[in-house]
Amino acid sequence: MAKNKTPKMNGASDYAQIQRNIQKAKGNPNKNVHQKKNGSDYHVRDKAPASSIRTPSKSRMPLWVKIALGVAFGVLLVLVILINTSLKGNALAIHGTALITGLSCLLVYYSRRFLNKRETTGFKIISIVLLVLGVIYAAMGAYGLYLTLA
C-alpha cells in the first residue's frame, strides 16, 4: 500500500488540502516586497503587450564632444576671471572671450542632438536661441580678434 505524501492535517477536507497545496505552489506572497515599493515597475514589462513597449534609441554623446565641452567651459571660466581681474580693458582677451562664448554655445547646440528626449516646442526654441547666440558671438569675437591683430 502506497503512503500518502501529503497527509491531511487535523481532519481537514480535501478542498482545504488542495487550497493549501495551491498556495504552497504559488509561494510566499510577501516575498520580494521590494518590487512593490516606490512605484517600481518591476515585472510590469512582462505583462505588457510587446507592441506597447517602445525602446528609446540609445545615442551617446561622443567622447570628443564631452572633452570639447569641458575644455571650452574651462577656458571660458578662466578668461572671464582674468578679464574681471588682471586683464581689464585688454581687447585681445575680451574678443577671445566672445569667440569662446560663441563656440561654446554652438557646441552645446550640437550636443543637444544626443539627448534622448522628445523634441517639444521649448526644446526647439532653446536650440534656435543657442544657434543664433553662438553664431553672433563667434562672429563678433572672430571679427574683433581680426581687427585687434591686424
PDB file of C-alpha atoms in Angstrom:
ATOM      1  CA  MET A   1       0.000   0.000   0.000  1.00  0.00           C
ATOM      2  CA  ALA A   2       1.396   3.406  -1.059  1.00  0.00           C
ATOM      3  CA  LYS A   3       1.980   6.102   1.518  1.00  0.00           C
ATOM      4  CA  ASN A   4       0.031   9.339   1.259  1.00  0.00           C
ATOM      5  CA  LYS A   5       2.636  12.046   0.606  1.00  0.00           C
ATOM      6  CA  THR A   6       0.507  14.890   1.903  1.00  0.00           C
ATOM      7  CA  PRO A   7      -1.398  13.679   4.939  1.00  0.00           C
ATOM      8  CA  LYS A   8      -4.496  15.592   5.972  1.00  0.00           C
ATOM      9  CA  MET A   9      -3.990  17.883   8.891  1.00  0.00           C
ATOM     10  CA  ASN A  10      -6.393  17.574  11.786  1.00  0.00           C
ATOM     11  CA  GLY A  11      -9.157  16.104   9.661  1.00  0.00           C
ATOM     12  CA  ALA A  12      -9.113  18.850   7.022  1.00  0.00           C
ATOM     13  CA  SER A  13     -11.278  18.322   3.988  1.00  0.00           C
ATOM     14  CA  ASP A  14      -9.902  17.539   0.554  1.00  0.00           C
ATOM     15  CA  TYR A  15     -10.826  21.054  -0.641  1.00  0.00           C
ATOM     16  CA  ALA A  16      -8.809  22.721   2.130  1.00  0.00           C
ATOM     17  CA  GLN A  17      -5.856  20.425   1.409  1.00  0.00           C
ATOM     18  CA  ILE A  18      -5.987  21.291  -2.298  1.00  0.00           C
ATOM     19  CA  GLN A  19      -6.082  25.002  -1.460  1.00  0.00           C
ATOM     20  CA  ARG A  20      -3.025  24.620   0.810  1.00  0.00           C
ATOM     21  CA  ASN A  21      -1.169  22.817  -1.973  1.00  0.00           C
ATOM     22  CA  ILE A  22      -2.058  25.567  -4.447  1.00  0.00           C
ATOM     23  CA  GLN A  23      -0.815  28.223  -2.012  1.00  0.00           C
ATOM     24  CA  LYS A  24       2.436  26.327  -1.473  1.00  0.00           C
ATOM     25  CA  ALA A  25       2.921  26.104  -5.230  1.00  0.00           C
ATOM     26  CA  LYS A  26       2.366  29.848  -5.641  1.00  0.00           C
ATOM     27  CA  GLY A  27       4.883  30.658  -2.958  1.00  0.00           C
ATOM     28  CA  ASN A  28       5.019  33.386  -0.379  1.00  0.00           C
ATOM     29  CA  PRO A  29       3.035  36.461  -1.495  1.00  0.00           C
ATOM     30  CA  ASN A  30       5.155  38.692   0.762  1.00  0.00           C
ATOM     31  CA  LYS A  31       8.391  37.565  -0.854  1.00  0.00           C
ATOM     32  CA  ASN A  32      10.188  40.223  -2.917  1.00  0.00           C
ATOM     33  CA  VAL A  33       8.183  43.080  -1.439  1.00  0.00           C
ATOM     34  CA  HIS A  34      10.854  45.467  -2.742  1.00  0.00           C
ATOM     35  CA  GLN A  35       9.230  45.112  -6.159  1.00  0.00           C
ATOM     36  CA  LYS A  36       6.144  46.908  -4.911  1.00  0.00           C
ATOM     37  CA  LYS A  37       7.892  49.816  -3.189  1.00  0.00           C
ATOM     38  CA  ASN A  38       8.272  53.338  -4.549  1.00  0.00           C
ATOM     39  CA  GLY A  39       6.100  52.802  -7.613  1.00  0.00           C
ATOM     40  CA  SER A  40       8.520  50.325  -9.124  1.00  0.00           C
ATOM     41  CA  ASP A  41       7.530  48.898 -12.481  1.00  0.00           C
ATOM     42  CA  TYR A  42       9.317  45.620 -11.808  1.00  0.00           C
ATOM     43  CA  HIS A  43       7.693  42.834 -13.834  1.00  0.00           C
ATOM     44  CA  VAL A  44       5.257  45.297 -15.442  1.00  0.00           C
ATOM     45  CA  ARG A  45       7.080  44.951 -18.743  1.00  0.00           C
ATOM     46  CA  ASP A  46       6.496  41.212 -18.684  1.00  0.00           C
ATOM     47  CA  LYS A  47       2.744  41.710 -18.541  1.00  0.00           C
ATOM     48  CA  ALA A  48       2.503  44.476 -21.155  1.00  0.00           C
ATOM     49  CA  PRO A  49       1.920  43.515 -24.772  1.00  0.00           C
ATOM     50  CA  ALA A  50       5.023  43.668 -26.926  1.00  0.00           C
ATOM     51  CA  SER A  51       3.570  46.307 -29.261  1.00  0.00           C
ATOM     52  CA  SER A  52       3.150  48.894 -26.485  1.00  0.00           C
ATOM     53  CA  ILE A  53       6.798  48.754 -25.364  1.00  0.00           C
ATOM     54  CA  ARG A  54       8.996  51.377 -27.004  1.00  0.00           C
ATOM     55  CA  THR A  55      12.708  51.195 -26.598  1.00  0.00           C
ATOM     56  CA  PRO A  56      14.336  54.593 -26.994  1.00  0.00           C
ATOM     57  CA  SER A  57      17.283  54.794 -29.292  1.00  0.00           C
ATOM     58  CA  LYS A  58      20.438  54.949 -27.246  1.00  0.00           C
ATOM     59  CA  SER A  59      22.615  57.508 -28.929  1.00  0.00           C
ATOM     60  CA  ARG A  60      25.506  58.508 -26.743  1.00  0.00           C
ATOM     61  CA  MET A  61      27.415  61.715 -26.864  1.00  0.00           C
ATOM     62  CA  PRO A  62      30.815  61.115 -28.494  1.00  0.00           C
ATOM     63  CA  LEU A  63      33.858  61.414 -26.282  1.00  0.00           C
ATOM     64  CA  TRP A  64      35.293  64.285 -28.282  1.00  0.00           C
ATOM     65  CA  VAL A  65      32.132  66.340 -27.659  1.00  0.00           C
ATOM     66  CA  LYS A  66      32.373  65.739 -23.895  1.00  0.00           C
ATOM     67  CA  ILE A  67      36.043  66.709 -23.866  1.00  0.00           C
ATOM     68  CA  ALA A  68      35.432  69.767 -26.043  1.00  0.00           C
ATOM     69  CA  LEU A  69      32.601  70.942 -23.770  1.00  0.00           C
ATOM     70  CA  GLY A  70      34.783  70.596 -20.689  1.00  0.00           C
ATOM     71  CA  VAL A  71      37.725  72.386 -22.263  1.00  0.00           C
ATOM     72  CA  ALA A  72      35.563  75.185 -23.709  1.00  0.00           C
ATOM     73  CA  PHE A  73      33.837  75.913 -20.413  1.00  0.00           C
ATOM     74  CA  GLY A  74      37.129  75.680 -18.507  1.00  0.00           C
ATOM     75  CA  VAL A  75      38.817  78.167 -20.838  1.00  0.00           C
ATOM     76  CA  LEU A  76      35.751  80.409 -20.736  1.00  0.00           C
ATOM     77  CA  LEU A  77      35.776  80.418 -16.939  1.00  0.00           C
ATOM     78  CA  VAL A  78      39.482  81.269 -16.798  1.00  0.00           C
ATOM     79  CA  LEU A  79      39.099  84.066 -19.360  1.00  0.00           C
ATOM     80  CA  VAL A  80      36.122  85.614 -17.567  1.00  0.00           C
ATOM     81  CA  ILE A  81      38.032  85.587 -14.273  1.00  0.00           C
ATOM     82  CA  LEU A  82      41.091  87.123 -15.932  1.00  0.00           C
ATOM     83  CA  ILE A  83      39.052  89.806 -17.699  1.00  0.00           C
ATOM     84  CA  ASN A  84      37.493  90.872 -14.411  1.00  0.00           C
ATOM     85  CA  THR A  85      40.808  90.948 -12.536  1.00  0.00           C
ATOM     86  CA  SER A  86      44.153  91.448 -14.263  1.00  0.00           C
ATOM     87  CA  LEU A  87      43.218  91.887 -17.937  1.00  0.00           C
ATOM     88  CA  LYS A  88      40.694  94.722 -17.616  1.00  0.00           C
ATOM     89  CA  GLY A  89      40.478  96.640 -20.846  1.00  0.00           C
ATOM     90  CA  ASN A  90      42.600  94.167 -22.827  1.00  0.00           C
ATOM     91  CA  ALA A  91      40.912  93.961 -26.254  1.00  0.00           C
ATOM     92  CA  LEU A  92      42.513  90.630 -27.137  1.00  0.00           C
ATOM     93  CA  ALA A  93      41.099  88.949 -24.017  1.00  0.00           C
ATOM     94  CA  ILE A  94      37.648  90.483 -24.488  1.00  0.00           C
ATOM     95  CA  HIS A  95      37.310  89.367 -28.113  1.00  0.00           C
ATOM     96  CA  GLY A  96      38.804  85.965 -27.287  1.00  0.00           C
ATOM     97  CA  THR A  97      36.152  85.515 -24.600  1.00  0.00           C
ATOM     98  CA  ALA A  98      33.402  86.442 -27.053  1.00  0.00           C
ATOM     99  CA  LEU A  99      34.747  83.908 -29.543  1.00  0.00           C
ATOM    100  CA  ILE A 100      34.966  81.150 -26.915  1.00  0.00           C
ATOM    101  CA  THR A 101      31.442  82.002 -25.726  1.00  0.00           C
ATOM    102  CA  GLY A 102      30.089  81.675 -29.252  1.00  0.00           C
ATOM    103  CA  LEU A 103      31.894  78.404 -29.847  1.00  0.00           C
ATOM    104  CA  SER A 104      30.594  77.079 -26.508  1.00  0.00           C
ATOM    105  CA  CYS A 105      27.014  77.966 -27.484  1.00  0.00           C
ATOM    106  CA  LEU A 106      27.443  76.192 -30.820  1.00  0.00           C
ATOM    107  CA  LEU A 107      28.940  73.158 -29.090  1.00  0.00           C
ATOM    108  CA  VAL A 108      26.016  72.983 -26.648  1.00  0.00           C
ATOM    109  CA  TYR A 109      23.626  73.300 -29.594  1.00  0.00           C
ATOM    110  CA  TYR A 110      25.404  70.391 -31.293  1.00  0.00           C
ATOM    111  CA  SER A 111      25.479  68.248 -28.142  1.00  0.00           C
ATOM    112  CA  ARG A 112      21.721  68.619 -27.561  1.00  0.00           C
ATOM    113  CA  ARG A 113      21.021  66.349 -30.502  1.00  0.00           C
ATOM    114  CA  PHE A 114      22.408  63.420 -28.485  1.00  0.00           C
ATOM    115  CA  LEU A 115      19.778  63.760 -25.747  1.00  0.00           C
ATOM    116  CA  ASN A 116      17.083  61.062 -25.592  1.00  0.00           C
ATOM    117  CA  LYS A 117      14.197  63.476 -25.214  1.00  0.00           C
ATOM    118  CA  ARG A 118      11.224  64.253 -27.365  1.00  0.00           C
ATOM    119  CA  GLU A 119      11.690  67.472 -29.238  1.00  0.00           C
ATOM    120  CA  THR A 120       8.979  69.756 -27.891  1.00  0.00           C
ATOM    121  CA  THR A 121       8.412  73.391 -28.794  1.00  0.00           C
ATOM    122  CA  GLY A 122      10.527  74.591 -25.856  1.00  0.00           C
ATOM    123  CA  PHE A 123      13.371  72.291 -26.896  1.00  0.00           C
ATOM    124  CA  LYS A 124      13.287  73.733 -30.411  1.00  0.00           C
ATOM    125  CA  ILE A 125      13.156  77.333 -29.158  1.00  0.00           C
ATOM    126  CA  ILE A 126      16.181  76.805 -26.894  1.00  0.00           C
ATOM    127  CA  SER A 127      18.044  75.173 -29.770  1.00  0.00           C
ATOM    128  CA  ILE A 128      17.323  78.135 -32.052  1.00  0.00           C
ATOM    129  CA  VAL A 129      18.406  80.625 -29.355  1.00  0.00           C
ATOM    130  CA  LEU A 130      21.657  78.690 -28.799  1.00  0.00           C
ATOM    131  CA  LEU A 131      22.336  78.619 -32.527  1.00  0.00           C
ATOM    132  CA  VAL A 132      21.667  82.342 -33.048  1.00  0.00           C
ATOM    133  CA  LEU A 133      23.679  83.435 -29.997  1.00  0.00           C
ATOM    134  CA  GLY A 134      26.513  81.098 -30.917  1.00  0.00           C
ATOM    135  CA  VAL A 135      26.768  82.467 -34.443  1.00  0.00           C
ATOM    136  CA  ILE A 136      26.547  86.092 -33.284  1.00  0.00           C
ATOM    137  CA  TYR A 137      29.128  85.754 -30.501  1.00  0.00           C
ATOM    138  CA  ALA A 138      31.512  83.696 -32.628  1.00  0.00           C
ATOM    139  CA  ALA A 139      31.297  86.193 -35.490  1.00  0.00           C
ATOM    140  CA  MET A 140      31.755  89.191 -33.158  1.00  0.00           C
ATOM    141  CA  GLY A 141      34.709  87.553 -31.382  1.00  0.00           C
ATOM    142  CA  ALA A 142      36.408  86.474 -34.613  1.00  0.00           C
ATOM    143  CA  TYR A 143      35.916  89.901 -36.206  1.00  0.00           C
ATOM    144  CA  GLY A 144      37.175  91.650 -33.057  1.00  0.00           C
ATOM    145  CA  LEU A 145      40.264  89.440 -32.946  1.00  0.00           C
ATOM    146  CA  TYR A 146      40.869  90.093 -36.645  1.00  0.00           C
ATOM    147  CA  LEU A 147      40.691  93.881 -36.108  1.00  0.00           C
ATOM    148  CA  THR A 148      42.842  93.728 -32.987  1.00  0.00           C
ATOM    149  CA  LEU A 149      45.564  91.631 -34.585  1.00  0.00           C
ATOM    150  CA  ALA A 150      45.525  93.432 -37.945  1.00  0.00           C
TER     151      ALA A 150
END
